Short mmCIF file of C-alpha atoms in Angstrom, two decimals:
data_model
loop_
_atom_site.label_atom_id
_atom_site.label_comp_id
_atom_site.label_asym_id
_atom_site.label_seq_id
_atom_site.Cartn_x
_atom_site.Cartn_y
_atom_site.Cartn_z
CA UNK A 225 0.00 0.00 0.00
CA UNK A 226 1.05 3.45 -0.77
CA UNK A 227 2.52 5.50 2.19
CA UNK A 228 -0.90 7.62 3.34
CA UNK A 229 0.28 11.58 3.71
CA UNK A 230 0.61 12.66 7.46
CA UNK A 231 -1.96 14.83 6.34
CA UNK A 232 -4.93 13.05 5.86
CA UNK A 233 -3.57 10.77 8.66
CA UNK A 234 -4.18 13.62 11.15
CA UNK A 235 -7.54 14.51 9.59
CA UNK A 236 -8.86 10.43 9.65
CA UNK A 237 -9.55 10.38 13.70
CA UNK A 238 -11.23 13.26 13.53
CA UNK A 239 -13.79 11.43 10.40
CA UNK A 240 -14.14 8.76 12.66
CA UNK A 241 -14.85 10.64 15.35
CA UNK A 242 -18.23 12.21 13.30
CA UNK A 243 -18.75 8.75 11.69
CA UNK A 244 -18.97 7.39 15.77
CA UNK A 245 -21.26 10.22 16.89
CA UNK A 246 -24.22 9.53 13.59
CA UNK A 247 -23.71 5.69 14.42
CA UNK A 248 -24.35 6.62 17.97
CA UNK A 249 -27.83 8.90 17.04
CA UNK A 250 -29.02 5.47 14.72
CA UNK A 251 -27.78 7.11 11.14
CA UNK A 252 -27.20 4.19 8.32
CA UNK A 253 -25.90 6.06 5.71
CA UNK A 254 -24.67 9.33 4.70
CA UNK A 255 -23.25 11.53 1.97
CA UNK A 256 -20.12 12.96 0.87
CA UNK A 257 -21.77 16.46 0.92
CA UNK A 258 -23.37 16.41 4.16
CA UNK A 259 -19.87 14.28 5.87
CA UNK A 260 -17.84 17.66 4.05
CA UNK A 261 -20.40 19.95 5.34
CA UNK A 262 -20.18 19.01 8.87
CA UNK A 263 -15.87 18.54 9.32
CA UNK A 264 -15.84 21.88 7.27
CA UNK A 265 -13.66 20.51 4.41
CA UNK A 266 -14.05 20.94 0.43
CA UNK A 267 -16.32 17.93 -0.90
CA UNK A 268 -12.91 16.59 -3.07
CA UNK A 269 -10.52 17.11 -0.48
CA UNK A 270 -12.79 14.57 1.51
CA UNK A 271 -13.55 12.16 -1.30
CA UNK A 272 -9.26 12.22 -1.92
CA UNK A 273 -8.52 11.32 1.54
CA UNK A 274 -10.95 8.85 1.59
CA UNK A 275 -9.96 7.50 -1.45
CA UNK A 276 -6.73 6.59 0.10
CA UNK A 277 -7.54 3.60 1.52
CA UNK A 278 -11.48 2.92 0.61
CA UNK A 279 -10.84 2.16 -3.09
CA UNK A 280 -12.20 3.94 -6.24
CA UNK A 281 -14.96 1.88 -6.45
CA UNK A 282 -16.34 3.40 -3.01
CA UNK A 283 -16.05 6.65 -4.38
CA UNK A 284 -19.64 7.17 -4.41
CA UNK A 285 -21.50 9.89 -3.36
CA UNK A 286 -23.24 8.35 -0.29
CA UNK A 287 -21.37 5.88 2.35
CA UNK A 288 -22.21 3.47 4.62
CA UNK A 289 -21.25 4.54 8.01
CA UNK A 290 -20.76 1.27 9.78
CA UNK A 291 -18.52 0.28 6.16
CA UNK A 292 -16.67 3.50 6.52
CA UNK A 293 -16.46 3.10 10.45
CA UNK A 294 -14.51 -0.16 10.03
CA UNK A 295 -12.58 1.20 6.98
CA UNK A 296 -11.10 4.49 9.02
CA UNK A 297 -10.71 2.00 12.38
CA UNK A 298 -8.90 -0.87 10.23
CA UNK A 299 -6.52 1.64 8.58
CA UNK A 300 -5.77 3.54 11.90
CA UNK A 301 -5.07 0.03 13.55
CA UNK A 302 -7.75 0.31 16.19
CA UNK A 303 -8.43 -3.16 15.99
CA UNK A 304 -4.75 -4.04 17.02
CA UNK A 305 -4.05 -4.46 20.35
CA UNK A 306 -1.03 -2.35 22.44
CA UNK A 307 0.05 -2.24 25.36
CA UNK A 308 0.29 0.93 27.70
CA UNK A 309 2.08 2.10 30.94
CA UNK A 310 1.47 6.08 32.26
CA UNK A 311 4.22 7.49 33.90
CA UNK A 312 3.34 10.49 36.56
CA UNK A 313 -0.13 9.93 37.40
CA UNK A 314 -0.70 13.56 38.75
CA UNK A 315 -4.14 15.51 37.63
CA UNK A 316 -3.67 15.18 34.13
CA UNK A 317 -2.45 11.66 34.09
CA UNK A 318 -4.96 9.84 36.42
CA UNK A 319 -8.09 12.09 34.65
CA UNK A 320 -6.57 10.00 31.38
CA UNK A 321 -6.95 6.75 33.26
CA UNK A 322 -10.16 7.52 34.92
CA UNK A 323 -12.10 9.01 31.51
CA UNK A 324 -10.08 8.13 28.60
CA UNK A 325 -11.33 5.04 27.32
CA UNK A 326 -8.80 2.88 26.47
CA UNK A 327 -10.00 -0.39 26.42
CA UNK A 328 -12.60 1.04 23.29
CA UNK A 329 -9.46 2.18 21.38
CA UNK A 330 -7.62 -1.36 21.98
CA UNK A 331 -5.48 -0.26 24.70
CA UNK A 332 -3.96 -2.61 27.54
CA UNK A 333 -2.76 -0.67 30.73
CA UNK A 334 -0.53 -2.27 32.79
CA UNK A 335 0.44 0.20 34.75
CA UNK A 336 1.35 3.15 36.22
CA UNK A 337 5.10 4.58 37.60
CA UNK A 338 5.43 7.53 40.09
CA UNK A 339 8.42 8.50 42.71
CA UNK A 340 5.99 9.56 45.86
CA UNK A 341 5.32 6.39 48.16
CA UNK A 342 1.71 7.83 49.09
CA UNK A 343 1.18 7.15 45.18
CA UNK A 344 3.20 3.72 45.07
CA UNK A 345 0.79 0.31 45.75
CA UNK A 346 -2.58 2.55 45.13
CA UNK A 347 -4.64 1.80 42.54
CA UNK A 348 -5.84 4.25 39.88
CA UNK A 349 -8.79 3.66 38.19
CA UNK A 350 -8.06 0.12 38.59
CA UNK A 351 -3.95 0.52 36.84
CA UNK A 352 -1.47 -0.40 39.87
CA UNK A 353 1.06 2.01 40.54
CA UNK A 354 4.71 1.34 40.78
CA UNK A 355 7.50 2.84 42.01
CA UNK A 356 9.53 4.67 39.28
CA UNK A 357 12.65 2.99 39.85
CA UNK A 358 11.01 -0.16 38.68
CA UNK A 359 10.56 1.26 34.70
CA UNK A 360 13.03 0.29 33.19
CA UNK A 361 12.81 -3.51 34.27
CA UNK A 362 9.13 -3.69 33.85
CA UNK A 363 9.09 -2.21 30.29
CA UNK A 364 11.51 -5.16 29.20
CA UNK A 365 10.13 -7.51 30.88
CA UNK A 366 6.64 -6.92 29.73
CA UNK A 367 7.48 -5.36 26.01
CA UNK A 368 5.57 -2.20 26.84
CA UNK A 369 4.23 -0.58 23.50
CA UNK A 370 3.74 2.79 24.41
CA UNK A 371 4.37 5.47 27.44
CA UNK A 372 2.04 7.88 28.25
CA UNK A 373 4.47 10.61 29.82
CA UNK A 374 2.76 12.88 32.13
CA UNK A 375 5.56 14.24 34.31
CA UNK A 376 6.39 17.48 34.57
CA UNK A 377 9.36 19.28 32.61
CA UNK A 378 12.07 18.34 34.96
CA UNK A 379 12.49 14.92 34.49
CA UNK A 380 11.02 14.28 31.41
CA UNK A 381 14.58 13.49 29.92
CA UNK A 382 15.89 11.28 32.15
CA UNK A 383 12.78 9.25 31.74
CA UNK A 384 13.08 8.74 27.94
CA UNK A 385 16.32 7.57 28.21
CA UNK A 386 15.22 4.98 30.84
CA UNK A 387 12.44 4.17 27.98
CA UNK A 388 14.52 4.20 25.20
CA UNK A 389 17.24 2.05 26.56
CA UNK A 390 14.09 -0.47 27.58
CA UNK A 391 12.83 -1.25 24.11
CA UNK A 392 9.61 1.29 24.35
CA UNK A 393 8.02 1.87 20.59
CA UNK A 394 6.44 5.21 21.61
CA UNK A 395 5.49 7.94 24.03
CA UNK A 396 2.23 9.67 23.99
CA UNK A 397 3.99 12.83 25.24
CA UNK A 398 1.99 15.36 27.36
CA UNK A 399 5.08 17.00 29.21
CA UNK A 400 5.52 20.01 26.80
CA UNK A 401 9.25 19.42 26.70
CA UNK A 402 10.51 18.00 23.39
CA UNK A 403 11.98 14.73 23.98
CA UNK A 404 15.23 13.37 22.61
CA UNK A 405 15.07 9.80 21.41
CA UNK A 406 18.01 9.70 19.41
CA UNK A 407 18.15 7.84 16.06
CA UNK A 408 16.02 4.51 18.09
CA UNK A 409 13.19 5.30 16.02
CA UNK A 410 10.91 5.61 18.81
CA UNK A 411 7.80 7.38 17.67
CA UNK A 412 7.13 9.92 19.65
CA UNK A 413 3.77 11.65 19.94
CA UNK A 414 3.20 15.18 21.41
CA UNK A 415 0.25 17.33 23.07
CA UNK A 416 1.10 20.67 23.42
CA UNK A 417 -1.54 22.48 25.25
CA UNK A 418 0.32 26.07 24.80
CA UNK A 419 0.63 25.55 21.43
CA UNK A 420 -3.17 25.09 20.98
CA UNK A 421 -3.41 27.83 23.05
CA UNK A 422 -0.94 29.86 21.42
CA UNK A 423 -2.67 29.16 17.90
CA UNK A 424 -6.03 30.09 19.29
CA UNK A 425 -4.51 33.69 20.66
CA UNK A 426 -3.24 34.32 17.46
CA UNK A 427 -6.62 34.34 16.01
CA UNK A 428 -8.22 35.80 18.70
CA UNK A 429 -5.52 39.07 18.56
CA UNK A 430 -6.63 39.43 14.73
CA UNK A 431 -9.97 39.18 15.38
CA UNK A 432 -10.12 42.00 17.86
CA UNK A 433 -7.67 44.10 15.63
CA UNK A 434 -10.45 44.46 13.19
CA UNK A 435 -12.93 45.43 15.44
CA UNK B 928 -0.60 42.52 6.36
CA UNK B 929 -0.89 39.61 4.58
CA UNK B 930 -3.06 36.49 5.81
CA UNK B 931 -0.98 33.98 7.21
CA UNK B 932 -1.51 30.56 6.46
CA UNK B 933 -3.09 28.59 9.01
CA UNK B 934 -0.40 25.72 8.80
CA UNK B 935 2.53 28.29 8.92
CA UNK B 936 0.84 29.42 12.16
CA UNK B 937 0.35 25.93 13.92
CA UNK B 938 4.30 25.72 13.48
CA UNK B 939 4.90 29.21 15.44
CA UNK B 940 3.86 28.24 19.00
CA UNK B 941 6.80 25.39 18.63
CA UNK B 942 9.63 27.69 17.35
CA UNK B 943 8.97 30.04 20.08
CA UNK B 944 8.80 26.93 22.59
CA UNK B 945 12.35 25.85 21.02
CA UNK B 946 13.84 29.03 21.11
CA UNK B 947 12.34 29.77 24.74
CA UNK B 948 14.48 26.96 25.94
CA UNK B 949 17.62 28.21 24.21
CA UNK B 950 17.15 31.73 25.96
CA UNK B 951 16.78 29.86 29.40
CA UNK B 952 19.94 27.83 28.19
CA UNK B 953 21.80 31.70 27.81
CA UNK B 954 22.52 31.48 24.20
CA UNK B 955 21.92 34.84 22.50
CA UNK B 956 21.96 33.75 18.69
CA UNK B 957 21.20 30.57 16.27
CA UNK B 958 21.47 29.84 12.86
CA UNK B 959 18.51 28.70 10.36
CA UNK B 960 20.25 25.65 10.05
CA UNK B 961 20.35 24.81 13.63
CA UNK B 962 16.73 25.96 14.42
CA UNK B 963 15.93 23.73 11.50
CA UNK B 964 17.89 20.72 12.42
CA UNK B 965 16.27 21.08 16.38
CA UNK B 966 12.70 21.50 14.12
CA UNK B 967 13.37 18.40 12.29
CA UNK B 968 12.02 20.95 9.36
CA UNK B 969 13.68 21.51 5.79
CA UNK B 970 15.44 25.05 5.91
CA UNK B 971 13.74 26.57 3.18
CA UNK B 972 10.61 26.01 4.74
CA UNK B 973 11.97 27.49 8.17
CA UNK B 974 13.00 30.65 6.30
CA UNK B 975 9.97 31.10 4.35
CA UNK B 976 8.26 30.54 7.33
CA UNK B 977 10.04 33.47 9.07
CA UNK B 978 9.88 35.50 6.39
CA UNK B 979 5.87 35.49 6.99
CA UNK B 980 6.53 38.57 9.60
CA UNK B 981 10.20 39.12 10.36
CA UNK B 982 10.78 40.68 6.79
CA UNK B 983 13.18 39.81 3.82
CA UNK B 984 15.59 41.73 5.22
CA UNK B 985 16.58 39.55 8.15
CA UNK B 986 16.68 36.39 5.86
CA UNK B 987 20.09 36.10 7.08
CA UNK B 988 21.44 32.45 8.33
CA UNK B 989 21.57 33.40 11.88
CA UNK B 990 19.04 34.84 13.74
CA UNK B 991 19.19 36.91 17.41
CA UNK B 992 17.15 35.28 19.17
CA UNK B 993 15.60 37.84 21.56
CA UNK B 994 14.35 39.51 18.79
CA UNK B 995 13.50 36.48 17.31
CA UNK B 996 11.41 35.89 19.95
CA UNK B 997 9.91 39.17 20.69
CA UNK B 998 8.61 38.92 17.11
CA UNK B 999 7.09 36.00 17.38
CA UNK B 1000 5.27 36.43 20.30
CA UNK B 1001 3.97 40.02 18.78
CA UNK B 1002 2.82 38.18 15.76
CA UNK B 1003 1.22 35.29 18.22
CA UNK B 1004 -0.57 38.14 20.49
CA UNK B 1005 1.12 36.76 23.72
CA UNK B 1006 1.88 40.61 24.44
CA UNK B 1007 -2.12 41.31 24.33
CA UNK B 1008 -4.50 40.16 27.60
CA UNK B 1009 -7.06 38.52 27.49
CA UNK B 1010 -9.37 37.72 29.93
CA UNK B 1011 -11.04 33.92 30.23
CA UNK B 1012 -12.80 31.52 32.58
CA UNK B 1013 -12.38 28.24 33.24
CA UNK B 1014 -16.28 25.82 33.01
CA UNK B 1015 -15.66 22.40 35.04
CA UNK B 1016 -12.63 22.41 37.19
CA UNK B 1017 -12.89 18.81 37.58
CA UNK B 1018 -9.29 16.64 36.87
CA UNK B 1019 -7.80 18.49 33.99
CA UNK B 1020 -9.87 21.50 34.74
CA UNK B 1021 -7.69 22.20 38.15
CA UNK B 1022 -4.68 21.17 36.58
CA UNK B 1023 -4.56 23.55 33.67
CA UNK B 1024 -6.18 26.36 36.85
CA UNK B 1025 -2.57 24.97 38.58
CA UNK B 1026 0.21 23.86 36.50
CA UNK B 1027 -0.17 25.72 33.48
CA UNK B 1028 0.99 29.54 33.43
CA UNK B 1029 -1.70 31.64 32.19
CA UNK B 1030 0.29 35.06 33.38
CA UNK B 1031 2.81 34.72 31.64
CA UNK B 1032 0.50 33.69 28.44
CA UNK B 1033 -0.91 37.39 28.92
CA UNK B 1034 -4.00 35.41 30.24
CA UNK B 1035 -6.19 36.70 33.36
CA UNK B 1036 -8.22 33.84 34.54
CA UNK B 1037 -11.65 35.58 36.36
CA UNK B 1038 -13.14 32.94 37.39
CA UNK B 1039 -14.28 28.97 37.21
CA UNK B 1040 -17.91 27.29 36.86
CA UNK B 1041 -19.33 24.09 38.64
CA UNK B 1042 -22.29 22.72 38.92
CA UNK B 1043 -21.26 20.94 42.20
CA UNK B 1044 -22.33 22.62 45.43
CA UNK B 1045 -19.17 20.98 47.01
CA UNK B 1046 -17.32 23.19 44.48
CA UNK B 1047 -18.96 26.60 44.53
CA UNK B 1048 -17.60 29.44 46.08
CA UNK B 1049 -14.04 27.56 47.30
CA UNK B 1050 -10.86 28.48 45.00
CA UNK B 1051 -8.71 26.40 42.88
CA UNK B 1052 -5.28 27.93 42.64
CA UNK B 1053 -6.89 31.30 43.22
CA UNK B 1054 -9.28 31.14 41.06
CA UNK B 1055 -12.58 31.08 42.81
CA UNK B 1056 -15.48 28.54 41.83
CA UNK B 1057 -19.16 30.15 41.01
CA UNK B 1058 -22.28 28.31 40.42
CA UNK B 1059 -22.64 27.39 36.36
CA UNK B 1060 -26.28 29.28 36.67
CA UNK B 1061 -23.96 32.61 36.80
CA UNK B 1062 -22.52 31.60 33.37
CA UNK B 1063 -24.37 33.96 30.67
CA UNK B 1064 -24.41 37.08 33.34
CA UNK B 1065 -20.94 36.72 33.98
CA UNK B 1066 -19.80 36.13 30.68
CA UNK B 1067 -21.82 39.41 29.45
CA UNK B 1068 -20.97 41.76 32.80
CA UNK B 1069 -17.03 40.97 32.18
CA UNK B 1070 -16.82 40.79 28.51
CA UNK B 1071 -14.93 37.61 28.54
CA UNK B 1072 -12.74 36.46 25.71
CA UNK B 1073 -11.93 32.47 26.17
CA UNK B 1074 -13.87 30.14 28.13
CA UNK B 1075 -11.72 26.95 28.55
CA UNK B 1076 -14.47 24.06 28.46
CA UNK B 1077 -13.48 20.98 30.12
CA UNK B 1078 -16.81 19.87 31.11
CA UNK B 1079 -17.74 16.54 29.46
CA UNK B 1080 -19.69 15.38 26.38
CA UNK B 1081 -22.78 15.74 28.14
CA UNK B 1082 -23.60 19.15 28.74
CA UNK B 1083 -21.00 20.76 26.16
CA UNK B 1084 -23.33 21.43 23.54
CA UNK B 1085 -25.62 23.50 25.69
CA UNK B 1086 -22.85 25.34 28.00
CA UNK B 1087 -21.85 26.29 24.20
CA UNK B 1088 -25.03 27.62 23.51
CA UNK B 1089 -25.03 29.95 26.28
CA UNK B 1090 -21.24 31.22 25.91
CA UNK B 1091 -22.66 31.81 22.11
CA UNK B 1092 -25.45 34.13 23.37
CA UNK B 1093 -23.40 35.77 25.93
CA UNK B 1094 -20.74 37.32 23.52
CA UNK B 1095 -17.81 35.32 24.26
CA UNK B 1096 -15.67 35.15 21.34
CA UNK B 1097 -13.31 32.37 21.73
CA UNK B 1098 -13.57 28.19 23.09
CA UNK B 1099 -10.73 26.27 23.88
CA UNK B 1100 -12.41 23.22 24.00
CA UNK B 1101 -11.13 19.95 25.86
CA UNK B 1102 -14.68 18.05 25.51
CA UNK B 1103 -14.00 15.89 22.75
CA UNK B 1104 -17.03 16.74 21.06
CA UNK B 1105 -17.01 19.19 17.90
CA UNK B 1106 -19.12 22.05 18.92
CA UNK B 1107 -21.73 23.78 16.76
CA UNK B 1108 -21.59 27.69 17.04
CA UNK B 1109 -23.83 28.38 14.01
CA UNK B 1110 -22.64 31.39 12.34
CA UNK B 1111 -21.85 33.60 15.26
CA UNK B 1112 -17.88 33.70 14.56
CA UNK B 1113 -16.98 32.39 17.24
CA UNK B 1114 -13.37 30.73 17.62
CA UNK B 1115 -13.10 27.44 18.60
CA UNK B 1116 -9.78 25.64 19.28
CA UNK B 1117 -9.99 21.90 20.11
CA UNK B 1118 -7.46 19.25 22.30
CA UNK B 1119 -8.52 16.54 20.91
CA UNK B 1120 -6.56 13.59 23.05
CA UNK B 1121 -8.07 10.76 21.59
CA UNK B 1122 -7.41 12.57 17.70
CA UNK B 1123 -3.37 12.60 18.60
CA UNK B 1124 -3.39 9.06 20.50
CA UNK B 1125 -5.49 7.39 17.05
CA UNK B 1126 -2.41 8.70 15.36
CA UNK B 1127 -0.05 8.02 17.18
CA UNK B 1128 -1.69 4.29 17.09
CA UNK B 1129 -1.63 3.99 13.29
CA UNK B 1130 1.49 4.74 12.79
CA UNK B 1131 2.84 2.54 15.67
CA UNK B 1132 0.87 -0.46 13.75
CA UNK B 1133 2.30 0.65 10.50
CA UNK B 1134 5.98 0.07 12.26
CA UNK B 1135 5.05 -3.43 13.43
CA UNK B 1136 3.45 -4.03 10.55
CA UNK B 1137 7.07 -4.08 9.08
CA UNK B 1138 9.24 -6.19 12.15
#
C-alpha cells in the first residue's frame, strides 16, 4: 500500500470521530456532501482522503457509516491491540486513566510509575502504581508498547532515556518538553496544550484588531 | 498585512517553545540551520516561514534570538490580555487552573464554573469557583474572551449555547465533542486527546506491521 500523507492521517480520527457520533444517534448512511459539510472541508478534499484507503470503487457519493467506520478503524489500527504504561499519574495523568477510554481504542494498561510512596501500591482507576525505579525492568520484561508521559518538565529526559534504553516503541507525550530519542526510532507523539493555546490567541488578537 | 496561512501558524507556538528553551539555556543567537535541524524541518521552509513577519531583510542564516522571539510572540498576540474563565474544574480543569501559566500567556483567569455545590464558592489555585447558573451574566458583565471548556460530552453542547449568546468570542475546548456555534464567529480551538493518541496508534501499527 502506498505510504498515506501525514496529512490526511491527522484529519482520519477526527472522520471517525463524526462517523462514531451519527452511528451513535441510529444514522445508516450518509453523503459525501453532508460528511464535508459538517468537518468543514471541500467535498474533493474529503472524497481524496478517503480514497486513500477505501478504493475507487467506493467513491460514491453516499457511504455506509458502519462500512466506513470499520474502513477508518482498520486503517488507523484500532483493531490491534497495544500495550500501555502512564508514567506520573498527577491531575492530568490519572483524569486519562479515569475518563479516557482505552480499552474502546484497543489499549492494555498495565500500569502506572510515580516516585511519591503515598502514590506507590494505590490503585488508579483500577492501573497499579509502581514505584519509578522499577521502569526500566518492567518495560523489558513486559514489552511495553507505548508510554504515556505525564511528568512534569524536569524529568522528562531522564525518563526517555530509561524508555529508550528499555525497548519502548512510543510515548504519547503530554510533558511540553521536546523529547530526545536519538536515532532509536521511537515514535514519539506530542500534546502541546500552549501551542493550541498559542494558535487560538493568534486568532483571537486578529480578530479584535479588526474590530 | 498579509493572511498567514493557518499551517505556517500551527508551526509558530513550537519555534517560540524551542527558542524559549535556548534563551533559558543563555545562548543569544542561532542559525537557520540549527533551528531547522532542532525543528526536524527543511530550511527553506523554516525561512519562508520566518519571512511570513520578520521581513526579507533579516533572511540572514543566523538569527538573534531575543528579537527572534519578541517577534514572534507580537505576531502570536502573547503581548495582548485577554481575559477567560475556566467551566468544570474537575481533573484536567484544576490542573490547567494549577500547573499551566496563564500570566505569563498574557492570560487573566476571572473565574471557574461548577455545577457541584461541594465546588462553589471555594478556589482552585486562586481562582474562585461560582455556580454554572452565573454563566451567561458573567460572561456578558465581564466581557470575557476564552472560556476553557473541560466539562464533558454531556452538557457541552448546551454550556456552548449559552457562551454563544453571551458574547464570548473564543472556546478552547477539551470536551472531545465538535461544537456547533452556528454562524456567530466564534473561535473554537480543540485538544482533541483521543485525535493525537489514534495517530499516534496507526502509525505505531504501521511500524510493526514491518518487524
Amino acid at each position: 500500500m502506498k505510504r498515506i500523507p501525514d496529512d490526511v492521517i491527522r484529519r482520519l480520527p477526527r472522520y471517525l470521530r463524526m462517523l462514531d457520533d451519527m452511528h451513535e444517534r441510529g444514522e445508516t448512511r450518509v453523503s459525501s456532501g453532508q460528511l464535508s459539510r459538517q468537518l468543514g472541508l471541500p467535498p474533493s478534499q474529503l472524497r481524496q482522503d478517503l480514497s486513500w484507503f477505501n478504493g475507487p470503487e467506493q467513491q460514491a457519493f453516499t457511504y455506509d457509516i458502519d462500512e466506513l467506520r470499520s474502513a477508518l478503524g482498520k486503517i488507523l489500527g484500532t483493531y490491534d491491540e497495544f500495550s500501555a504504561i502512564l508514567i506520573g499519574p498527577g491531575k492530568i495523568g490519572s483524569a486519562l486513566l479515569e475518563h479516557f477510554n482505552f480499552i474502546v481504542d484497543g489499549y492494555k494498561v498495565l500500569g502506572a510509575f510515580d516516585a511519591s510512596p503515598d502514590r506507590i501500591g494505590t490503585e488508579i482507576a483500577g492501573v497499579k502504581v509502581y514505584d519509578i525505579g522499577e521502569l526500566g525492568d518492567f518495560v523489558r520484561d513486559n514489552k511495553v508498547d507505548i508510554a504515556i508521559l505525564t511528568v512534569p518538565r524536569g524529568p522528562a529526559q531522564a525518563l526517555t532515556d530509561t524508555l529508550v534504553e528499555s525497548g519502548i516503541q512510543a510515548i504519547w507525550n503530554f510533558t511540553n518538553q521536546e523529547l530526545d530519542v536519538g536515532d532509536s526510532g521511537i515514535l514519539v507523539e506530542n500534546v502541546h496544550f500552549s501551542d493550541s493555546l498559542l494558535a487560538l490567541n493568534y486568532y483571537l488578537s486578529q480578530k479584535k484588531a479588526k474590530e
